[in-house]
Amino acid sequence: EPVLWAVENGITNGTDATHFDPNGNCMRAVVVTFLWRAAGAPEPTSSENPFTDVKESEFYYNAVLWAVEQGITKGVTDTTFNPDGNCTRAQAVTFMHRFAGEPETSMENPFTDVSDQEFYYNAILWAVENKVTNGVSTTRFAPDDLTTRAQIVTFLWRAKGCPEPTTQTNPF
């Protein structure tokens, strides 16, 4: 359902006409592009690009500029975004938490691998509390594990309230 919903809503498409590649690693540029499309693909208000590795000819160019404007991402340095870098679970939920406006959480931290000193601490607790995702066990979140394409669209689908796809035709 999350994949069908994401395809129907223009958030993603397949890696070709008949394959989605659900277990393929999701790159940072792809995660930001999915969020941008989920927001309606708004035009960035500025054409200022702080990143030397984000070219105007790339499919994710407007998505990255928009995400920076919205405070969803800052890049891995002041001048690089690392668009082809694999996105970790911690990065993905942090992008989503910021996209949601960084709501507060009242959840106690059950995860031994999530320190309150990490940039992603509140994002992870928010994501688990709001059932966007959960840990890989009751005591581990695995913040450094890589995300897959299927996981990212599932996170988005859950964050949007698990809407039903309007058709049940699976093109993949």
Coordinates of C-alpha atoms in Angstrom, one line a residue:
E1 CA 0.0 0.0 0.0
P2 CA 2.7 2.6 0.8
V3 CA 4.4 2.1 -2.6
L4 CA 1.1 2.3 -4.5
W5 CA 0.1 5.4 -2.6
A6 CA 3.5 7.0 -3.3
V7 CA 3.3 6.2 -7.0
E8 CA -0.3 7.5 -7.3
N9 CA 0.6 10.7 -5.6
G10 CA 3.7 11.4 -7.7
I11 CA 6.1 11.0 -4.7
T12 CA 8.0 8.3 -6.5
N13 CA 8.0 6.0 -9.4
G14 CA 9.8 2.8 -10.2
T15 CA 13.5 2.4 -11.1
D16 CA 12.0 1.5 -14.5
A17 CA 8.4 0.7 -15.8
T18 CA 8.1 -2.6 -14.0
H19 CA 10.4 -2.5 -11.0
F20 CA 10.4 -0.4 -7.8
D21 CA 13.5 -1.9 -6.2
P22 CA 12.0 -1.9 -2.6
N23 CA 15.2 -3.1 -1.0
G24 CA 17.5 -0.7 -2.9
N25 CA 19.3 1.7 -0.6
C26 CA 17.8 5.2 -0.6
M27 CA 20.2 8.0 -1.3
R28 CA 20.0 11.4 0.5
A29 CA 18.9 13.2 -2.7
V30 CA 16.1 10.7 -3.2
V31 CA 14.8 11.0 0.4
V32 CA 14.7 14.8 0.1
T33 CA 13.0 14.5 -3.3
F34 CA 10.3 12.2 -1.9
L35 CA 9.7 14.8 0.9
W36 CA 9.6 17.7 -1.6
R37 CA 7.1 15.8 -3.8
A38 CA 5.0 14.9 -0.8
A39 CA 4.9 18.7 -0.1
G40 CA 3.6 19.3 -3.6
A41 CA 7.0 20.0 -5.2
P42 CA 7.0 23.7 -4.3
E43 CA 9.5 26.0 -6.1
P44 CA 12.4 27.1 -3.8
T45 CA 12.2 30.9 -3.2
S46 CA 15.9 31.4 -3.8
S47 CA 18.2 30.1 -6.5
E48 CA 21.2 30.3 -4.2
N49 CA 22.8 26.9 -4.1
P50 CA 25.3 26.4 -1.3
F51 CA 26.4 23.0 -2.5
T52 CA 29.2 22.3 -5.0
D53 CA 27.9 18.7 -5.5
V54 CA 24.3 19.7 -6.4
K55 CA 24.1 20.6 -10.0
E56 CA 21.1 22.5 -11.6
S57 CA 20.7 19.7 -14.1
E58 CA 20.0 17.0 -11.5
F59 CA 16.4 15.8 -10.8
Y60 CA 16.8 16.7 -7.1
Y61 CA 18.1 20.3 -7.5
N62 CA 14.9 22.1 -6.6
A63 CA 14.2 19.5 -3.9
V64 CA 17.5 20.1 -2.2
L65 CA 17.2 23.9 -2.4
W66 CA 13.7 23.8 -1.0
A67 CA 14.8 21.4 1.8
V68 CA 17.6 23.8 2.8
E69 CA 15.2 26.8 2.8
Q70 CA 12.7 24.8 5.0
G71 CA 15.4 23.8 7.5
I72 CA 14.9 20.1 6.6
T73 CA 18.6 19.6 5.8
K74 CA 21.9 21.5 6.1
G75 CA 24.1 19.2 4.1
V76 CA 27.0 17.2 5.4
T77 CA 29.2 20.3 5.3
D78 CA 28.6 24.0 4.5
T79 CA 29.4 23.3 0.8
T80 CA 28.5 19.7 0.2
F81 CA 25.2 17.8 0.4
N82 CA 26.4 14.3 -0.6
P83 CA 23.4 13.6 -2.8
D84 CA 24.5 10.1 -3.7
G85 CA 25.3 9.1 -0.1
N86 CA 23.2 6.5 1.4
C87 CA 20.6 7.8 3.9
T88 CA 20.6 6.4 7.4
R89 CA 17.6 5.7 9.5
A90 CA 18.6 8.6 11.8
Q91 CA 19.0 11.0 8.8
A92 CA 15.6 10.0 7.3
V93 CA 13.6 10.5 10.5
T94 CA 15.4 13.7 11.1
F95 CA 14.4 15.0 7.7
M96 CA 10.8 14.0 8.4
H97 CA 10.8 15.4 11.9
R98 CA 12.0 18.8 10.5
F99 CA 9.5 18.5 7.7
A100 CA 6.7 18.1 10.3
G101 CA 7.9 21.3 12.1
E102 CA 9.9 19.5 14.8
P103 CA 7.0 18.7 17.1
E104 CA 7.8 17.9 20.7
T105 CA 7.7 14.4 22.1
S106 CA 6.9 13.1 25.5
M107 CA 8.2 9.6 24.9
E108 CA 10.9 8.2 27.1
N109 CA 13.9 6.8 25.3
P110 CA 13.9 3.0 25.2
F111 CA 17.0 2.7 22.9
T112 CA 20.5 2.0 24.2
D113 CA 22.0 3.1 20.8
V114 CA 20.3 6.6 20.8
S115 CA 22.1 9.2 23.0
D116 CA 20.4 12.4 24.0
Q117 CA 23.5 14.2 22.7
E118 CA 22.8 13.2 19.1
F119 CA 21.2 15.5 16.5
Y120 CA 18.6 12.9 15.8
Y121 CA 17.5 12.2 19.4
N122 CA 14.2 14.0 19.3
A123 CA 13.5 13.0 15.7
I124 CA 13.8 9.3 16.6
L125 CA 11.5 9.5 19.6
W126 CA 9.0 11.6 17.6
A127 CA 9.0 9.0 14.8
V128 CA 8.5 6.1 17.1
E129 CA 5.9 7.9 19.2
N130 CA 3.9 8.7 16.1
K131 CA 4.3 5.2 14.6
V132 CA 6.3 6.5 11.6
T133 CA 8.8 3.7 12.4
N134 CA 10.0 1.7 15.3
G135 CA 13.2 0.3 16.6
V136 CA 14.8 -2.9 15.2
S137 CA 14.2 -4.3 18.6
T138 CA 12.7 -3.0 21.9
T139 CA 16.1 -1.6 22.9
R140 CA 17.8 -0.7 19.6
F141 CA 16.9 1.8 16.9
A142 CA 19.9 1.2 14.7
P143 CA 20.3 4.9 13.7
D144 CA 23.3 4.2 11.4
D145 CA 21.6 1.4 9.4
L146 CA 20.8 2.4 5.8
T147 CA 17.3 3.0 4.6
T148 CA 15.6 1.3 1.6
R149 CA 13.3 2.8 -0.9
A150 CA 10.4 0.8 0.6
Q151 CA 11.2 2.0 4.1
I152 CA 11.2 5.7 3.1
V153 CA 7.8 5.5 1.3
T154 CA 6.4 3.6 4.2
F155 CA 7.7 6.2 6.7
L156 CA 6.0 8.9 4.6
W157 CA 2.8 7.0 4.2
R158 CA 2.6 6.5 8.0
A159 CA 3.4 10.1 8.6
K160 CA 0.6 11.1 6.3
G161 CA -1.8 8.9 8.2
C162 CA -1.7 5.8 6.0
P163 CA -4.0 7.0 3.3
E164 CA -5.5 4.4 1.0
P165 CA -4.3 4.2 -2.6
T166 CA -7.2 4.9 -5.0
T167 CA -6.4 2.0 -7.3
Q168 CA -5.0 -1.4 -6.5
T169 CA -3.1 -1.9 -9.7
N170 CA 0.5 -2.7 -9.0
P171 CA 2.7 -1.8 -11.9
F172 CA 5.8 -3.5 -10.4

